[in-house]
């Protein structure tokens, strides 16, 4: 499993940000050719992003490029970017599985032989995209995650964006469920007030509660708070270790169900504990082979 707790946007026309993106420890970096770049700067940004992919050391961060939608500059973007070996493309305004099919076809036609296949992340940010989320998630084997974009989504709905997010609640739930049903990750919309830490933490906690595995990020100052929310806590890890010990003991005694502190421990609870320990190991929060 790839970690995508944070996916930091860097405007593709900003050489300073593109240069420094690797130092912040984001799980993924999104070099943006779409909405962070004005139409008259698209060509220059494409060249800049291609050069950054070839020359800048982004350390362990996954390299993702947000291309433009199919009805604007997606073809030019794919032709220029795919040969520079990004790990993934974030495809905006995906409305139907055919959109993903078309992007996958263009990517396959551009990839060089021997190149690591470029993954796709579908950004759902229109009512139709939400309505077709599950089909989109299953449209091609390159698709590794669904991401949710609340700004465009609420703009097309004509709904007012609020801090509590009541207006995006159902869309978020659909994105999470569709991604899970297809066996891929779901990534939440960015929190756009970069000076409101409390609001960011509350919004990220809600996203995690709903089942999202990460959050789009627009400013380096948001990274640590988002990681802290998605990381398993020490309390989670201790709980998970006790669950695994309890179920092993029950199994050794010939039973599939254990009890811990008076509560039943069965397969879904064990699966949750295993996920916590897997993530904790991946993040180096517990010693390898402890259990
Ligand atoms: C709805 C959508 O489509 S969202 C996706 C498109 N939007 C974006 O890509 C926006 C990306 N983010 C940004 O441009 C900025 O963070 C803003 C405009 C939100 C806030 O800007 P500022 O208030 O200047 O940020 P801040 O004061 O925290 O910047 C501190 C440092 O971090 C750098 N920085 C800020 N954001 C980023 C970023 N996303 N990536 C890399 N570096 C960044 C700044 O360049 C600055 O560097 P410096 O100290 O060397 O000058
Ligand atoms: O991906 C994002 O940053 C979010 C986005 O485009 C949107 O909300 O419309
Ligand atoms: Mg958008």
CSV table of N, CA and C in Angstrom, one decimal, residues 232-242 276-277 280 285-286 290-291:
chain,number,residue,atom,x,y,z
A,232,UNK,N,-1.6,6.3,13.3
A,232,UNK,CA,-2.2,5.6,14.4
A,232,UNK,C,-1.6,6.2,15.7
A,233,UNK,N,-2.4,6.4,16.7
A,233,UNK,CA,-1.9,6.9,18.0
A,233,UNK,C,-1.3,5.8,18.8
A,234,UNK,N,-0.5,6.1,19.8
A,234,UNK,CA,0.0,5.1,20.7
A,234,UNK,C,-1.1,4.2,21.3
A,235,UNK,N,-2.2,4.9,21.6
A,235,UNK,CA,-3.3,4.2,22.2
A,235,UNK,C,-3.9,3.2,21.2
A,236,UNK,N,-4.0,3.6,19.9
A,236,UNK,CA,-4.5,2.7,18.9
A,236,UNK,C,-3.6,1.5,18.8
A,237,UNK,N,-2.2,1.7,18.8
A,237,UNK,CA,-1.3,0.6,18.6
A,237,UNK,C,-1.3,-0.4,19.8
A,238,UNK,N,-1.4,0.2,21.0
A,238,UNK,CA,-1.5,-0.7,22.2
A,238,UNK,C,-2.8,-1.6,22.1
A,239,UNK,N,-3.9,-0.9,21.7
A,239,UNK,CA,-5.2,-1.6,21.6
A,239,UNK,C,-5.0,-2.7,20.5
A,240,UNK,N,-4.4,-2.4,19.4
A,240,UNK,CA,-4.3,-3.3,18.3
A,240,UNK,C,-3.4,-4.5,18.7
A,241,UNK,N,-2.4,-4.3,19.4
A,241,UNK,CA,-1.5,-5.4,19.9
A,241,UNK,C,-2.3,-6.3,20.8
A,242,UNK,N,-3.1,-5.7,21.7
A,242,UNK,CA,-3.8,-6.5,22.7
A,242,UNK,C,-4.9,-7.4,21.9
A,276,UNK,N,-4.1,-1.2,11.6
A,276,UNK,CA,-3.4,-0.2,12.4
A,276,UNK,C,-1.9,-0.6,12.6
A,277,UNK,N,-1.7,-1.9,12.8
A,277,UNK,CA,-0.3,-2.3,13.0
A,277,UNK,C,0.5,-2.3,11.7
A,280,UNK,N,1.3,1.3,11.3
A,280,UNK,CA,2.3,1.7,12.3
A,280,UNK,C,3.7,1.2,11.9
A,285,UNK,N,6.5,3.2,13.6
A,285,UNK,CA,6.1,3.5,14.9
A,285,UNK,C,6.1,2.3,15.9
A,286,UNK,N,6.2,1.1,15.3
A,286,UNK,CA,6.5,-0.1,16.1
A,286,UNK,C,7.6,-0.9,15.5
A,290,UNK,N,7.5,-7.3,15.9
A,290,UNK,CA,7.1,-7.2,17.4
A,290,UNK,C,6.0,-8.3,17.7
A,291,UNK,N,5.1,-8.4,16.7
A,291,UNK,CA,4.1,-9.4,16.9
A,291,UNK,C,4.1,-10.4,15.8
